[in-house]
Amino acid sequence: MSLLSTTLQRASDSLTVRARLGLIVLVALAGIVAAMDLSARNTRLVQQLATVRTELAGREAALEQRDWNTVLEAARAEVDAAESRFWRGATTGLASAQILGAVENAARVSRLATPRVSVLRSEPLSGGAVLFEVEMTARSNGGGFATFLEAVTQAEGDLRPAEVVWGGRNRPVTIRLIAPAIIEGGAS
């Protein structure tokens, strides 16, 4: 016999019947608790697996339903439509000059008094695009600003009014415009 079996044999001989029953109940309870814990873990894992399988099935269905070439072409068409109204120039300076000329022309057409036009800032964006912020300050005695805003929308490129600052009657009006441009030469 081995040492372990000999020790167990001596311990069992020295235990009373009640102590043996208590030990059996204690071992049985420990087994039940371990089985319940294992069952709870299995249930959680089964639920997690079901959730992951459901998500995977949904994503696979979405991939199968979409014609990604059509989605790509629609996105390209939207980009082309938006960029078709961008100002274009070989350099940032040339694009800026085109934008200033269009704003000055709109002010002249709408007969605004003493127009002053300047580029406040140009912010480079990705893909060779630049966003210009232009400011025009002028006076008008007879509704020339409505005509100016209409003339701005008829410009060759996109000019969007971003802010109108009017200090009151007989004061100059300041209009800030946003103008996107694409620098075709890659230089800025």
mmCIF file of C-alpha atoms in Angstrom:
data_model
loop_
_atom_site.group_PDB
_atom_site.id
_atom_site.type_symbol
_atom_site.label_atom_id
_atom_site.label_comp_id
_atom_site.label_asym_id
_atom_site.label_seq_id
_atom_site.Cartn_x
_atom_site.Cartn_y
_atom_site.Cartn_z
ATOM 1 C CA MET A 1 0.000 0.000 0.000
ATOM 2 C CA SER A 2 1.053 3.537 -0.618
ATOM 3 C CA LEU A 3 1.553 6.151 2.052
ATOM 4 C CA LEU A 4 -1.573 8.106 0.984
ATOM 5 C CA SER A 5 -3.853 5.097 1.081
ATOM 6 C CA THR A 6 -2.444 4.071 4.469
ATOM 7 C CA THR A 7 -3.059 7.573 5.851
ATOM 8 C CA LEU A 8 -6.618 7.627 4.483
ATOM 9 C CA GLN A 9 -7.302 4.203 5.930
ATOM 10 C CA ARG A 10 -6.099 5.283 9.402
ATOM 11 C CA ALA A 11 -8.162 8.541 9.213
ATOM 12 C CA SER A 12 -11.326 6.666 8.226
ATOM 13 C CA ASP A 13 -10.840 4.135 11.035
ATOM 14 C CA SER A 14 -10.542 6.926 13.573
ATOM 15 C CA LEU A 15 -13.683 8.816 12.342
ATOM 16 C CA THR A 16 -17.036 8.145 13.856
ATOM 17 C CA VAL A 17 -20.060 7.354 11.750
ATOM 18 C CA ARG A 18 -21.391 10.899 12.207
ATOM 19 C CA ALA A 19 -18.090 12.420 11.176
ATOM 20 C CA ARG A 20 -18.031 10.208 8.082
ATOM 21 C CA LEU A 21 -21.580 11.304 7.173
ATOM 22 C CA GLY A 22 -20.645 14.958 7.742
ATOM 23 C CA LEU A 23 -17.605 14.583 5.521
ATOM 24 C CA ILE A 24 -19.709 12.950 2.795
ATOM 25 C CA VAL A 25 -22.320 15.758 2.996
ATOM 26 C CA LEU A 26 -19.574 18.414 2.914
ATOM 27 C CA VAL A 27 -17.952 16.836 -0.155
ATOM 28 C CA ALA A 28 -21.390 16.515 -1.822
ATOM 29 C CA LEU A 29 -22.202 20.190 -1.146
ATOM 30 C CA ALA A 30 -18.839 21.268 -2.534
ATOM 31 C CA GLY A 31 -19.554 19.178 -5.661
ATOM 32 C CA ILE A 32 -23.035 20.734 -6.071
ATOM 33 C CA VAL A 33 -21.676 24.297 -5.734
ATOM 34 C CA ALA A 34 -18.924 23.542 -8.267
ATOM 35 C CA ALA A 35 -21.484 22.054 -10.680
ATOM 36 C CA MET A 36 -23.788 25.087 -10.309
ATOM 37 C CA ASP A 37 -20.889 27.476 -10.953
ATOM 38 C CA LEU A 38 -19.883 25.474 -14.010
ATOM 39 C CA SER A 39 -23.493 25.512 -15.232
ATOM 40 C CA ALA A 40 -23.707 29.311 -14.827
ATOM 41 C CA ARG A 41 -20.459 29.775 -16.747
ATOM 42 C CA ASN A 42 -21.707 27.495 -19.512
ATOM 43 C CA THR A 43 -24.974 29.455 -19.726
ATOM 44 C CA ARG A 44 -23.092 32.764 -20.031
ATOM 45 C CA LEU A 45 -20.819 31.340 -22.707
ATOM 46 C CA VAL A 46 -23.791 29.971 -24.654
ATOM 47 C CA GLN A 47 -25.472 33.401 -24.496
ATOM 48 C CA GLN A 48 -22.298 35.165 -25.627
ATOM 49 C CA LEU A 49 -21.894 32.709 -28.473
ATOM 50 C CA ALA A 50 -25.509 33.269 -29.557
ATOM 51 C CA THR A 51 -24.980 37.054 -29.505
ATOM 52 C CA VAL A 52 -21.796 36.836 -31.564
ATOM 53 C CA ARG A 53 -23.444 34.489 -34.070
ATOM 54 C CA THR A 54 -26.419 36.877 -34.420
ATOM 55 C CA GLU A 55 -24.111 39.851 -35.020
ATOM 56 C CA LEU A 56 -22.081 37.888 -37.524
ATOM 57 C CA ALA A 57 -25.195 36.775 -39.396
ATOM 58 C CA GLY A 58 -26.437 40.378 -39.533
ATOM 59 C CA ARG A 59 -23.144 41.657 -40.876
ATOM 60 C CA GLU A 60 -22.899 38.885 -43.444
ATOM 61 C CA ALA A 61 -26.446 39.630 -44.591
ATOM 62 C CA ALA A 62 -25.636 43.329 -44.914
ATOM 63 C CA LEU A 63 -22.542 42.533 -46.949
ATOM 64 C CA GLU A 64 -24.478 40.244 -49.256
ATOM 65 C CA GLN A 65 -27.352 42.700 -49.759
ATOM 66 C CA ARG A 66 -25.286 45.710 -50.705
ATOM 67 C CA ASP A 67 -23.872 46.197 -54.133
ATOM 68 C CA TRP A 68 -20.715 47.970 -53.051
ATOM 69 C CA ASN A 69 -19.845 49.083 -56.578
ATOM 70 C CA THR A 70 -23.138 50.978 -56.765
ATOM 71 C CA VAL A 71 -22.502 52.553 -53.368
ATOM 72 C CA LEU A 72 -19.002 53.570 -54.476
ATOM 73 C CA GLU A 73 -20.262 55.078 -57.732
ATOM 74 C CA ALA A 74 -22.976 57.023 -55.890
ATOM 75 C CA ALA A 75 -20.381 58.380 -53.460
ATOM 76 C CA ARG A 76 -18.092 59.375 -56.335
ATOM 77 C CA ALA A 77 -20.981 61.134 -58.071
ATOM 78 C CA GLU A 78 -21.726 63.105 -54.884
ATOM 79 C CA VAL A 79 -18.068 64.142 -54.555
ATOM 80 C CA ASP A 80 -17.912 65.164 -58.224
ATOM 81 C CA ALA A 81 -21.129 67.199 -57.890
ATOM 82 C CA ALA A 82 -19.811 68.998 -54.813
ATOM 83 C CA GLU A 83 -16.379 69.660 -56.328
ATOM 84 C CA SER A 84 -17.855 70.937 -59.602
ATOM 85 C CA ARG A 85 -18.690 74.237 -57.847
ATOM 86 C CA PHE A 86 -15.254 74.581 -56.182
ATOM 87 C CA TRP A 87 -13.004 77.362 -57.354
ATOM 88 C CA ARG A 88 -9.914 76.094 -59.155
ATOM 89 C CA GLY A 89 -6.474 77.597 -59.439
ATOM 90 C CA ALA A 90 -2.888 76.565 -60.038
ATOM 91 C CA THR A 91 -1.856 78.219 -56.765
ATOM 92 C CA THR A 92 -3.569 79.461 -53.634
ATOM 93 C CA GLY A 93 -2.902 83.038 -54.740
ATOM 94 C CA LEU A 94 -4.593 82.545 -58.125
ATOM 95 C CA ALA A 95 -7.628 80.886 -56.538
ATOM 96 C CA SER A 96 -7.796 83.720 -53.997
ATOM 97 C CA ALA A 97 -7.677 86.299 -56.795
ATOM 98 C CA GLN A 98 -10.545 84.594 -58.652
ATOM 99 C CA ILE A 99 -12.673 84.577 -55.496
ATOM 100 C CA LEU A 100 -11.888 88.233 -54.693
ATOM 101 C CA GLY A 101 -12.718 89.202 -58.277
ATOM 102 C CA ALA A 102 -16.091 87.430 -58.106
ATOM 103 C CA VAL A 103 -16.998 89.123 -54.809
ATOM 104 C CA GLU A 104 -15.922 92.534 -56.115
ATOM 105 C CA ASN A 105 -17.962 91.959 -59.291
ATOM 106 C CA ALA A 106 -21.058 91.040 -57.227
ATOM 107 C CA ALA A 107 -20.591 94.230 -55.168
ATOM 108 C CA ARG A 108 -20.263 96.305 -58.368
ATOM 109 C CA VAL A 109 -23.358 94.707 -59.958
ATOM 110 C CA SER A 110 -25.419 95.347 -56.825
ATOM 111 C CA ARG A 111 -24.162 98.984 -56.676
ATOM 112 C CA LEU A 112 -22.827 98.858 -53.140
ATOM 113 C CA ALA A 113 -20.997 101.992 -51.986
ATOM 114 C CA THR A 114 -17.315 101.755 -51.021
ATOM 115 C CA PRO A 115 -16.920 97.969 -51.015
ATOM 116 C CA ARG A 116 -13.777 96.583 -49.394
ATOM 117 C CA VAL A 117 -13.027 92.905 -50.048
ATOM 118 C CA SER A 118 -10.287 90.872 -48.403
ATOM 119 C CA VAL A 119 -9.336 87.286 -47.705
ATOM 120 C CA LEU A 120 -9.328 86.747 -43.948
ATOM 121 C CA ARG A 121 -7.783 83.300 -44.046
ATOM 122 C CA SER A 122 -7.211 80.246 -46.172
ATOM 123 C CA GLU A 123 -7.302 76.853 -44.513
ATOM 124 C CA PRO A 124 -5.727 73.913 -46.351
ATOM 125 C CA LEU A 125 -7.829 70.751 -46.392
ATOM 126 C CA SER A 126 -7.028 67.259 -47.625
ATOM 127 C CA GLY A 127 -6.749 66.412 -51.307
ATOM 128 C CA GLY A 128 -5.417 69.799 -52.419
ATOM 129 C CA ALA A 129 -8.549 71.643 -51.283
ATOM 130 C CA VAL A 130 -8.423 75.011 -49.536
ATOM 131 C CA LEU A 131 -11.237 76.755 -47.690
ATOM 132 C CA PHE A 132 -11.137 80.546 -48.026
ATOM 133 C CA GLU A 133 -12.904 82.979 -45.727
ATOM 134 C CA VAL A 134 -13.598 86.281 -47.480
ATOM 135 C CA GLU A 135 -14.908 89.480 -45.931
ATOM 136 C CA MET A 136 -16.745 92.244 -47.785
ATOM 137 C CA THR A 137 -17.653 95.530 -46.082
ATOM 138 C CA ALA A 138 -19.804 98.099 -47.869
ATOM 139 C CA ARG A 139 -22.697 100.536 -47.570
ATOM 140 C CA SER A 140 -26.023 100.452 -49.363
ATOM 141 C CA ASN A 141 -28.861 102.925 -49.457
ATOM 142 C CA GLY A 142 -31.491 100.878 -51.204
ATOM 143 C CA GLY A 143 -31.452 97.124 -50.604
ATOM 144 C CA GLY A 144 -28.246 96.443 -52.458
ATOM 145 C CA PHE A 145 -27.257 93.681 -50.063
ATOM 146 C CA ALA A 146 -30.092 91.443 -51.210
ATOM 147 C CA THR A 147 -28.925 91.997 -54.788
ATOM 148 C CA PHE A 148 -25.343 91.322 -53.672
ATOM 149 C CA LEU A 149 -26.284 87.987 -52.061
ATOM 150 C CA GLU A 150 -28.183 86.991 -55.202
ATOM 151 C CA ALA A 151 -25.207 87.960 -57.395
ATOM 152 C CA VAL A 152 -22.881 85.930 -55.163
ATOM 153 C CA THR A 153 -24.958 82.788 -55.766
ATOM 154 C CA GLN A 154 -24.563 83.311 -59.534
ATOM 155 C CA ALA A 155 -20.752 83.366 -59.340
ATOM 156 C CA GLU A 156 -18.646 80.850 -61.218
ATOM 157 C CA GLY A 157 -17.739 78.971 -58.034
ATOM 158 C CA ASP A 158 -19.294 78.352 -54.652
ATOM 159 C CA LEU A 159 -19.538 81.422 -52.407
ATOM 160 C CA ARG A 160 -21.591 80.856 -49.269
ATOM 161 C CA PRO A 161 -22.558 83.625 -46.885
ATOM 162 C CA ALA A 162 -21.426 82.587 -43.412
ATOM 163 C CA GLU A 163 -22.054 85.716 -41.346
ATOM 164 C CA VAL A 164 -23.685 89.126 -41.727
ATOM 165 C CA VAL A 165 -22.711 91.878 -39.271
ATOM 166 C CA TRP A 166 -24.819 95.023 -39.357
ATOM 167 C CA GLY A 167 -24.185 97.747 -36.798
ATOM 168 C CA GLY A 168 -27.384 99.670 -37.495
ATOM 169 C CA ARG A 169 -28.741 102.306 -39.829
ATOM 170 C CA ASN A 170 -26.195 104.340 -41.793
ATOM 171 C CA ARG A 171 -23.408 101.965 -40.814
ATOM 172 C CA PRO A 172 -21.463 99.658 -43.115
ATOM 173 C CA VAL A 173 -22.501 96.031 -43.375
ATOM 174 C CA THR A 174 -19.884 93.281 -43.203
ATOM 175 C CA ILE A 175 -20.572 89.978 -44.914
ATOM 176 C CA ARG A 176 -18.276 86.993 -44.471
ATOM 177 C CA LEU A 177 -18.288 84.355 -47.187
ATOM 178 C CA ILE A 178 -16.860 80.839 -47.346
ATOM 179 C CA ALA A 179 -15.357 79.700 -50.641
ATOM 180 C CA PRO A 180 -13.913 76.192 -51.223
ATOM 181 C CA ALA A 181 -11.196 75.818 -53.838
ATOM 182 C CA ILE A 182 -9.049 73.090 -55.320
ATOM 183 C CA ILE A 183 -5.419 73.899 -55.955
ATOM 184 C CA GLU A 184 -4.636 71.993 -59.121
ATOM 185 C CA GLY A 185 -0.910 72.701 -59.230
ATOM 186 C CA GLY A 186 -0.434 71.220 -55.744
ATOM 187 C CA ALA A 187 1.386 74.342 -54.570
ATOM 188 C CA SER A 188 -0.098 76.692 -52.024
#
